[in-house]
Coordinates of N, CA and C in Angstrom, one line a residue:
X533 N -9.7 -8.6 8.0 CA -8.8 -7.7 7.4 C -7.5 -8.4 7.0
X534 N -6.7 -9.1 8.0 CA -6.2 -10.0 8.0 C -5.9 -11.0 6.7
X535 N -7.1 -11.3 6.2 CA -7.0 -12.7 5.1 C -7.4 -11.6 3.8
X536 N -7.9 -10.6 3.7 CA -7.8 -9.5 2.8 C -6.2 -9.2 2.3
X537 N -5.5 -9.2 3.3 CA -3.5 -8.9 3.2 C -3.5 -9.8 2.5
X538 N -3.4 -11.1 3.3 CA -2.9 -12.5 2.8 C -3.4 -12.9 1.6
X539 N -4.3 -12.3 0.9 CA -4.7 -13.0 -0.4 C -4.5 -11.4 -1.6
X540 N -4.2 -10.7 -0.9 CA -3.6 -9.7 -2.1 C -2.4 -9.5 -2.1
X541 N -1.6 -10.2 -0.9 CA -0.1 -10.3 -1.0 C -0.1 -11.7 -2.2
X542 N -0.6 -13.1 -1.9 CA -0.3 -13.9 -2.7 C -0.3 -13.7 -4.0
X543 N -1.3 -13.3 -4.1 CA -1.8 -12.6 -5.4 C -1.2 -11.7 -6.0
X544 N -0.6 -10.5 -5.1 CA 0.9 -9.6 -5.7 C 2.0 -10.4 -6.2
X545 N 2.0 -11.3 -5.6 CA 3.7 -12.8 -6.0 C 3.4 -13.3 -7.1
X546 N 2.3 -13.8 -7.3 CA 1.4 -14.6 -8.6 C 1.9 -13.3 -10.1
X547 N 1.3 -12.3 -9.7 CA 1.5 -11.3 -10.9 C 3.2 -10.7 -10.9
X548 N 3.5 -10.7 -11.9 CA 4.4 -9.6 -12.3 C 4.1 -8.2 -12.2
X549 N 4.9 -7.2 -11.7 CA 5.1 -6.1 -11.5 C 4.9 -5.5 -13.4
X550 N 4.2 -4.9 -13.2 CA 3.8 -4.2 -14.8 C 5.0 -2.9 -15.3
X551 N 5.2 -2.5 -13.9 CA 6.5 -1.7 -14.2 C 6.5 -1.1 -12.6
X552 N 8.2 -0.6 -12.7 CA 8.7 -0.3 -11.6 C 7.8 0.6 -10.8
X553 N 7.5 0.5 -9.4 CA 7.0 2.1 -8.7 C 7.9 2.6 -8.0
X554 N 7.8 4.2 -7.9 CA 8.9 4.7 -7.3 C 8.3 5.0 -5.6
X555 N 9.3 5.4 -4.8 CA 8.7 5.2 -3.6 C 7.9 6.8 -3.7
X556 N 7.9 8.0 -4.0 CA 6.9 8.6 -4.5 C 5.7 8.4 -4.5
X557 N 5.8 7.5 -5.3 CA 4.4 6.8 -5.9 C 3.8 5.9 -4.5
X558 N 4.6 5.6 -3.6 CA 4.4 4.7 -2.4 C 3.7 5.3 -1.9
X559 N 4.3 6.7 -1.5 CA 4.6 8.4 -0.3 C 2.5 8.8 -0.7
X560 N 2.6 9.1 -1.8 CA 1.1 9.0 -2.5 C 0.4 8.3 -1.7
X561 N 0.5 7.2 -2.5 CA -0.7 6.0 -1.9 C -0.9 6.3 -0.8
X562 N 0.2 6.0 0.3 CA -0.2 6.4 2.3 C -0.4 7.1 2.3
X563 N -0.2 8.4 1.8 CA -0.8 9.5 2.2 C -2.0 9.6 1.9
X564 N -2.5 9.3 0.8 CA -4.2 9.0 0.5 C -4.7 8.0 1.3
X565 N -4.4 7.3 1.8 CA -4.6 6.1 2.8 C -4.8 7.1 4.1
X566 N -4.1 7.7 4.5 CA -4.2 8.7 5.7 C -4.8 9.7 6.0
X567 N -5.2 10.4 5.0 CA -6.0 11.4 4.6 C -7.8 10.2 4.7
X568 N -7.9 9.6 3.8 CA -9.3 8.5 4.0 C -9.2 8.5 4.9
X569 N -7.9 7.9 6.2 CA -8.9 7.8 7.1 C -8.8 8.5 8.2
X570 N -8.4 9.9 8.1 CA -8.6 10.5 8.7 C -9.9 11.4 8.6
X571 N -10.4 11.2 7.2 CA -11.6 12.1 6.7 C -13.0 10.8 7.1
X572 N -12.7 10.0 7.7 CA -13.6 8.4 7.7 C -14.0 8.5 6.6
X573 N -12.9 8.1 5.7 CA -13.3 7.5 4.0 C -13.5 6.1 3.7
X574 N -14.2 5.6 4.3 CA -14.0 3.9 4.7 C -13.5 3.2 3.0
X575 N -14.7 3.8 1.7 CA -14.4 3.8 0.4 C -12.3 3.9 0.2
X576 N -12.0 5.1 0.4 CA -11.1 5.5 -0.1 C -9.9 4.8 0.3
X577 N -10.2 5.1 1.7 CA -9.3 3.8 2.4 C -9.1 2.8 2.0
X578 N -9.7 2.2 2.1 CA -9.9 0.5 1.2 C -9.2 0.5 0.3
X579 N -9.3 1.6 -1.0 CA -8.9 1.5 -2.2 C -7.0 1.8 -2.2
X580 N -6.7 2.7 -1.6 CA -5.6 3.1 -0.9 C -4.9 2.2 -0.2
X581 N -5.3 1.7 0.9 CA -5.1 0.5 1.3 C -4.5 -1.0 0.4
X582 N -5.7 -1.2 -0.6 CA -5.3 -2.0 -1.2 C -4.3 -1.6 -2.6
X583 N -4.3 -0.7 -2.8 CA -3.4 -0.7 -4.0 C -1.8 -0.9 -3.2
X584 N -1.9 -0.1 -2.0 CA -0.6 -0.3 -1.3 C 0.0 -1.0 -1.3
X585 N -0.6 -2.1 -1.1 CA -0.3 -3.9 -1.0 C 0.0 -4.0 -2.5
X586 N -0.7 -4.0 -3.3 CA -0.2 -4.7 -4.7 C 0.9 -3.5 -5.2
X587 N 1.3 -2.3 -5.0 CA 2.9 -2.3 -5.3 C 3.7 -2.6 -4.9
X588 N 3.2 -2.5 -3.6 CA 4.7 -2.7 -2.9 C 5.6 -3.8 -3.1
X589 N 5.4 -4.9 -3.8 CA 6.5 -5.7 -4.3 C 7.1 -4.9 -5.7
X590 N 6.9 -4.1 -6.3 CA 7.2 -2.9 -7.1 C 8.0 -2.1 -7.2
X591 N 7.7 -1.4 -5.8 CA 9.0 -1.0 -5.4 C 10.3 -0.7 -6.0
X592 N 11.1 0.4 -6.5 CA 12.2 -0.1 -7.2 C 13.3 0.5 -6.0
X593 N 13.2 0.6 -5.2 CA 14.3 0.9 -4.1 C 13.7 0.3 -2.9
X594 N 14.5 0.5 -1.7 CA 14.5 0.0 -0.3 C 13.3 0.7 0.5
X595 N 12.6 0.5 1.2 CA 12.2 1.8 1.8 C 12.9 2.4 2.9
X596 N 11.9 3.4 3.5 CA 12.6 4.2 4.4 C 11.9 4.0 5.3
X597 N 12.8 4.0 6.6 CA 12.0 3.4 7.9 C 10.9 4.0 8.0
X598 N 10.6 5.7 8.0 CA 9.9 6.5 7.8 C 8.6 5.5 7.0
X599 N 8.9 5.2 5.6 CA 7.8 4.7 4.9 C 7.3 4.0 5.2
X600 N 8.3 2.7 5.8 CA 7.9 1.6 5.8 C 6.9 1.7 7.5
X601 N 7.0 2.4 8.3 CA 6.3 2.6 9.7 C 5.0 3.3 8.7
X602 N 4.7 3.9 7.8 CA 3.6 4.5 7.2 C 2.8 3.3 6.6
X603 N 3.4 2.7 6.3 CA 2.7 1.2 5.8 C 2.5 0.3 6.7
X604 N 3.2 0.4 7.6 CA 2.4 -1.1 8.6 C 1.5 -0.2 9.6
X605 N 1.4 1.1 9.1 CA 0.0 1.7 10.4 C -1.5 1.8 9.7
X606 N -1.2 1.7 8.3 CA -2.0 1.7 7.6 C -2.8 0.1 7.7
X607 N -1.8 -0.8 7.5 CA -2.1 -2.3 8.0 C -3.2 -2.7 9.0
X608 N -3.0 -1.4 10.1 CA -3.7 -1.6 11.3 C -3.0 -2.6 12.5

């Protein structure tokens, strides 16, 4: 899971941001991330999971502690 992060963070640095996300759009993603896996959506998860990672250098504001604790539980 681990080297799954690490090669879709590199890979987020490598690409340019296609356009700004708002943290909204963040609030979304984990929440469908949380919902998967609370529903054992192993599929949905994944997908949630990974898109997380490729915005979040997107991002057009700071997060919120709140958020940012929603994202690294997601991490595992």
């Amino acid at each position: 899971m681990m080297l799954v992060v690490l090669f879709l963070s590199f890979r987020a640095l490598a690409t340019p941001c296609p356009a700004p996300t708002s943290t909204e759009e963040m609030v979304g993603v984990l929440d469908r991330a949380e919902s998967a896996y609370q529903s054992l959506d192993i599929d949905g998860f994944q997908l949630a999971f990974e898109e997380s990672v490729l915005i979040l250098p997107c991002v057009d504001a700071p997060l919120t502690p709140d958020l940012a604790g929603a994202f690294h539980r997601i991490q595992g």
